[in-house]
Coordinates of C-alpha atoms in Angstrom, one line a residue:
M136 CA 0.0 0.0 0.0
K137 CA 1.4 3.3 -1.0
F138 CA 2.0 6.0 1.8
F139 CA 1.7 9.1 -0.5
T140 CA -1.8 8.6 -1.5
K141 CA -3.9 11.4 -2.8
E142 CA -5.4 12.0 0.6
V143 CA -1.9 12.3 2.2
Q144 CA -0.7 14.6 -0.5
I145 CA -3.8 16.8 -0.1
A146 CA -3.2 16.9 3.7
L147 CA 0.5 17.9 3.2
V148 CA -0.4 20.6 0.8
A149 CA -3.0 21.9 3.3
I150 CA -0.5 21.9 6.1
V151 CA 2.1 23.7 4.0
G152 CA -0.5 26.2 3.0
L153 CA -1.5 26.9 6.6
V154 CA 2.2 27.4 7.6
V155 CA 2.7 29.8 4.7
L156 CA -0.5 31.6 5.6
F157 CA 0.6 31.9 9.3
F158 CA 4.0 33.3 8.5
G159 CA 2.5 35.5 5.8
M160 CA 0.0 37.0 8.2
N161 CA 2.7 37.6 10.8
F162 CA 4.9 39.2 8.1
L163 CA 2.1 41.5 7.0
K164 CA 1.5 42.4 10.7
G165 CA 5.2 43.3 11.0
L166 CA 6.0 40.3 13.2
S167 CA 9.1 38.3 12.5
M168 CA 8.9 34.7 13.7
L169 CA 12.5 33.9 12.8
S170 CA 14.5 36.7 14.2
A171 CA 15.5 36.7 17.8
G172 CA 14.9 40.0 19.6
N173 CA 14.6 41.5 23.0
K174 CA 11.3 41.5 24.7
Y175 CA 10.2 44.2 27.2
M176 CA 6.9 44.9 28.9
A177 CA 5.1 48.2 28.9
Q178 CA 2.4 48.9 31.5
F179 CA -0.6 51.1 30.6
S180 CA -3.8 52.2 32.2
D181 CA -5.4 52.8 28.8
V182 CA -4.3 51.4 25.4
T183 CA -7.0 53.0 23.2
G184 CA -6.0 52.6 19.6
L185 CA -3.0 50.3 20.3
S186 CA -3.2 46.7 19.1
A187 CA -0.9 43.8 18.5
S188 CA 1.4 44.4 15.5
S189 CA 1.5 48.1 16.1
P190 CA 4.9 49.5 15.3
V191 CA 7.3 50.7 17.9
Y192 CA 9.4 53.8 17.1
C193 CA 12.3 55.5 18.8
N194 CA 13.4 58.9 17.5
G195 CA 11.4 58.4 14.3
V196 CA 13.0 54.9 13.5
K197 CA 11.1 51.7 13.8
V198 CA 12.8 49.4 16.3
G199 CA 10.2 46.8 16.9
T200 CA 6.5 45.9 17.1
V201 CA 3.8 45.2 19.8
E202 CA 3.6 41.5 20.0
S203 CA 0.6 41.1 22.3
I204 CA -1.6 43.0 24.8
N205 CA -2.6 41.3 28.0
Y206 CA -5.6 42.6 30.1
D207 CA -5.8 41.9 33.8
Y208 CA -9.4 41.5 34.7
N209 CA -8.6 41.7 38.4
R210 CA -6.8 45.0 37.9
P211 CA -8.5 46.9 35.0
D212 CA -5.9 49.7 35.1
H213 CA -3.0 47.2 34.7
I214 CA -2.7 46.5 31.0
V215 CA 0.6 45.0 29.9
A216 CA 1.9 45.1 26.3
T217 CA 4.7 42.9 25.2
L218 CA 7.2 44.7 23.0
G219 CA 9.5 42.8 20.6
L220 CA 12.5 45.1 19.9
D221 CA 15.6 44.7 17.8
A222 CA 18.4 42.7 19.4
D223 CA 20.7 45.7 19.4
M224 CA 18.1 47.9 21.1
Q225 CA 18.9 48.4 24.8
L226 CA 16.8 50.6 27.0
P227 CA 18.3 52.7 29.8
Q228 CA 16.7 53.3 33.1
G229 CA 13.9 55.9 33.0
T230 CA 12.6 54.9 29.5
C231 CA 8.9 55.2 29.0
A232 CA 6.5 54.3 26.1
E233 CA 3.8 56.7 24.8
I234 CA 0.9 55.8 22.5
A235 CA 0.8 58.3 19.7
S236 CA -1.5 58.8 16.7
D237 CA -1.3 61.0 13.6
L238 CA -4.0 63.0 11.8
L239 CA -4.9 59.9 9.7
G240 CA -5.6 57.8 12.8
N241 CA -2.5 55.6 12.5
V242 CA -1.4 54.5 16.0
R243 CA 2.1 53.7 17.0
L244 CA 4.2 53.3 20.2
E245 CA 6.9 55.9 20.8
L246 CA 9.8 55.1 23.1
R247 CA 11.1 58.0 25.2
L248 CA 14.6 57.0 26.2
G249 CA 15.9 57.9 29.7
D250 CA 19.4 59.1 30.5
M251 CA 21.8 57.2 28.2
T252 CA 24.5 57.3 30.9
A253 CA 22.3 55.4 33.3
S254 CA 22.3 51.6 33.6
R255 CA 20.4 49.4 31.1
L256 CA 17.2 47.6 31.7
A257 CA 17.3 43.8 31.7
V258 CA 15.4 42.0 28.9
G259 CA 11.9 41.3 30.1
D260 CA 11.7 44.3 32.5
T261 CA 8.7 46.5 32.6
I262 CA 8.6 50.2 31.6
M263 CA 5.8 52.7 32.2
G264 CA 3.4 53.7 29.4
A265 CA 1.2 56.7 28.8
Q266 CA -1.1 58.3 26.2
Q267 CA 0.4 61.0 24.1
A268 CA -1.8 64.1 23.9
G269 CA -1.4 64.6 20.2
V270 CA -3.1 67.3 18.2
M271 CA -6.6 66.4 19.2
G272 CA -5.6 66.1 22.8
K273 CA -4.0 69.5 22.8
A274 CA -7.1 70.9 21.1
A275 CA -9.3 69.3 23.8
N276 CA -7.1 70.9 26.5
M277 CA -7.7 74.3 24.9
V278 CA -11.5 74.0 25.1
P279 CA -11.8 75.5 28.7
Q280 CA -9.7 78.5 27.7
I281 CA -11.8 79.0 24.5
E282 CA -15.0 78.8 26.7
K283 CA -13.6 81.6 28.9
M284 CA -12.8 83.7 25.8
L285 CA -16.3 83.3 24.3
P286 CA -17.9 86.2 26.3
K287 CA -15.1 88.5 25.4
L288 CA -15.4 87.5 21.7
D289 CA -19.1 88.1 21.9
S290 CA -18.6 91.7 23.2
I291 CA -15.9 92.3 20.7
L292 CA -18.2 91.2 17.8
A293 CA -21.0 93.4 19.2
S294 CA -18.7 96.4 19.2
V295 CA -17.5 95.6 15.7
N296 CA -21.1 95.3 14.5
A297 CA -21.9 98.7 16.1
L298 CA -18.9 100.2 14.5
L299 CA -19.8 98.9 11.1
A300 CA -23.3 100.1 11.4
D301 CA -22.1 103.7 11.9
P302 CA -22.7 105.7 8.6
T303 CA -19.5 107.6 9.1
I304 CA -17.6 104.4 8.1
G305 CA -19.2 104.6 4.6
H306 CA -18.3 108.3 4.3
S307 CA -14.7 107.5 5.4
L308 CA -14.5 104.7 2.8
H309 CA -15.6 107.1 0.1
N310 CA -13.1 109.7 1.3
I311 CA -10.4 107.0 1.2
E312 CA -11.4 106.2 -2.4
D313 CA -11.1 109.9 -3.3
I314 CA -7.7 110.1 -1.5
T315 CA -6.6 107.0 -3.4
A316 CA -7.6 108.5 -6.7
G317 CA -5.7 111.7 -5.8
L318 CA -2.7 109.7 -4.9
T319 CA -2.9 107.8 -8.2
T320 CA -3.0 111.1 -10.1
T321 CA -0.1 112.4 -8.0
A322 CA 1.9 109.2 -8.7
A323 CA 1.2 109.5 -12.4
G324 CA 2.4 113.1 -12.3
L325 CA 5.5 112.1 -10.4
N326 CA 6.2 109.4 -12.9
Q327 CA 6.0 111.9 -15.7
L328 CA 8.2 114.3 -13.8
T329 CA 10.7 111.6 -13.2
A330 CA 10.7 110.6 -16.9
S331 CA 11.2 114.3 -17.8
L332 CA 14.1 114.6 -15.3
N333 CA 15.6 111.4 -16.6
H334 CA 15.4 112.9 -20.1
Q335 CA 16.9 116.2 -19.1
L336 CA 19.4 114.8 -16.7
P337 CA 22.2 114.4 -19.3
V338 CA 21.8 118.1 -20.4
L339 CA 21.8 119.3 -16.8
M340 CA 24.9 117.2 -16.1
S341 CA 26.7 118.7 -19.1
K342 CA 25.8 122.2 -17.9
A343 CA 26.9 121.4 -14.4
T344 CA 30.1 120.0 -15.9
G345 CA 30.6 123.4 -17.7
V346 CA 29.9 125.4 -14.6
M347 CA 32.4 123.3 -12.6
A348 CA 34.9 123.8 -15.4
N349 CA 34.3 127.6 -15.2
A350 CA 34.6 127.5 -11.5
D351 CA 37.9 125.6 -11.8
T352 CA 39.2 128.2 -14.2
L353 CA 38.1 131.1 -11.9
T354 CA 39.8 129.4 -9.0
R355 CA 43.0 129.0 -11.0
T356 CA 42.8 132.7 -12.1
L357 CA 42.4 133.8 -8.5
N358 CA 45.3 131.6 -7.5
E359 CA 47.4 133.2 -10.2
M360 CA 46.5 136.8 -9.2
N361 CA 48.8 138.7 -6.9
L362 CA 46.4 139.1 -4.0
A363 CA 48.9 140.8 -1.8
A364 CA 49.6 143.6 -4.2
T365 CA 45.9 144.1 -4.9
M366 CA 45.1 144.3 -1.2
A367 CA 48.0 146.9 -0.7
K368 CA 46.4 149.1 -3.5
V369 CA 43.0 148.8 -1.8
D370 CA 44.6 149.8 1.5
R371 CA 46.2 152.9 -0.1
T372 CA 42.9 153.9 -1.7
L373 CA 41.1 153.6 1.6
Q374 CA 43.8 155.8 3.3
N375 CA 43.3 158.5 0.6
V376 CA 39.5 158.4 1.1
E377 CA 40.1 158.8 4.8
Q378 CA 42.4 161.8 4.3
M379 CA 39.9 163.4 1.9
T380 CA 37.1 162.8 4.4
A381 CA 39.2 164.4 7.2
R382 CA 39.9 167.5 5.0
L383 CA 36.2 167.8 4.3
D384 CA 35.4 167.7 8.0
S385 CA 38.0 170.5 8.7
K386 CA 37.7 174.2 7.9
E387 CA 40.8 174.2 5.7
G388 CA 40.3 174.7 2.0
T389 CA 37.3 176.0 0.0
V390 CA 35.2 172.8 0.3
G391 CA 35.8 172.6 4.0
L392 CA 34.8 176.2 4.5
L393 CA 31.7 175.7 2.4
L394 CA 30.7 172.7 4.5
R395 CA 31.7 174.1 7.9
D396 CA 31.5 178.0 7.8
A397 CA 27.9 179.2 8.3
E398 CA 28.7 182.9 7.6
L399 CA 30.2 182.0 4.2
Y400 CA 27.1 180.0 3.5
N401 CA 24.9 183.0 4.4
N402 CA 26.9 185.3 2.2
L403 CA 26.8 183.0 -0.7
N404 CA 23.0 182.6 -0.2
A405 CA 22.6 186.5 -0.1
T406 CA 24.8 186.8 -3.2
M407 CA 22.7 184.2 -5.0
A408 CA 19.5 186.2 -4.0
H409 CA 20.9 189.5 -5.4
A410 CA 22.0 187.7 -8.6
D411 CA 18.5 186.3 -8.9
S412 CA 16.9 189.8 -8.5
L413 CA 19.4 191.2 -10.9
M414 CA 18.5 188.6 -13.6
I415 CA 14.8 189.4 -13.0
D416 CA 15.4 193.1 -13.5
F417 CA 17.6 192.5 -16.5
K418 CA 14.8 190.5 -18.2
A419 CA 12.3 193.3 -17.4
H420 CA 14.5 196.2 -18.5
P421 CA 17.2 195.0 -20.8
K422 CA 17.8 198.5 -22.3
R423 CA 19.1 199.7 -19.0
Y424 CA 22.1 197.4 -19.3
I425 CA 22.6 197.1 -23.1
H426 CA 22.8 200.3 -25.4
F427 CA 22.7 199.6 -29.1
S428 CA 22.1 201.9 -32.0
V429 CA 22.6 201.6 -35.7
F430 CA 24.0 205.1 -36.0
G431 CA 25.9 204.9 -32.8
K432 CA 23.6 207.3 -31.0
K433 CA 23.0 206.7 -27.3
D434 CA 19.5 206.5 -25.8
K435 CA 18.5 209.3 -23.5

């Protein structure tokens, strides 16, 4: 009788299929049945979201998986998770495990290492676990503060509504539009002025260059002039003017007497008056002073 009958072959194929399925399921869960790693225990009071095969991370690197979670029915707050870590992963004293989740709902276990200079935990030791607050947890912690702020926000919104209902706001907005239009016109004028200045700048620069050249020439001319001799001539001229002024102030000379002697002034004034009366009489009776005759006969 043959041993490898069809029934035996079918049974062997079924067993191999079950073994492959078992290892495949563990592989998909992230569990490795062939590698030898270190096992540690993590104690939690709440493991919401955590399950067997959840990844274990340390500083962003996957270092193992959660192999199992054991619930103590006698101590409901005493939940122990078995962690299968890499063989090279050693935990120092003070290490803890936190259950973390991202925005997509993926749950993982984060190891927070203790002091690396401290002694290492033995394989199989228990570390403390906790729930990480996460984004939603932080938002939940902010709810009481937000509730305290709601009355203030309500009063602020009421004030804003009253301010917006004020008709002066509309007038102010219209004024702002007018001011903006004026600024636009001014900006256009400034742009035109700038363009004109840019166009005339070369001409102005050339004229400025010519002025600077003339100033340079004038400076050289002044430097070449004998300023000492010129100043000496000016001093002599001023001295002559002073001497002339002193003579005019004194009674010496005709001009000084005319300016300073009152009697001479009065005499000159009287003489001018007599001369004036003489000219008037001369105009009235010219024959008294001029005798003229064709035959040389004098008037009686």
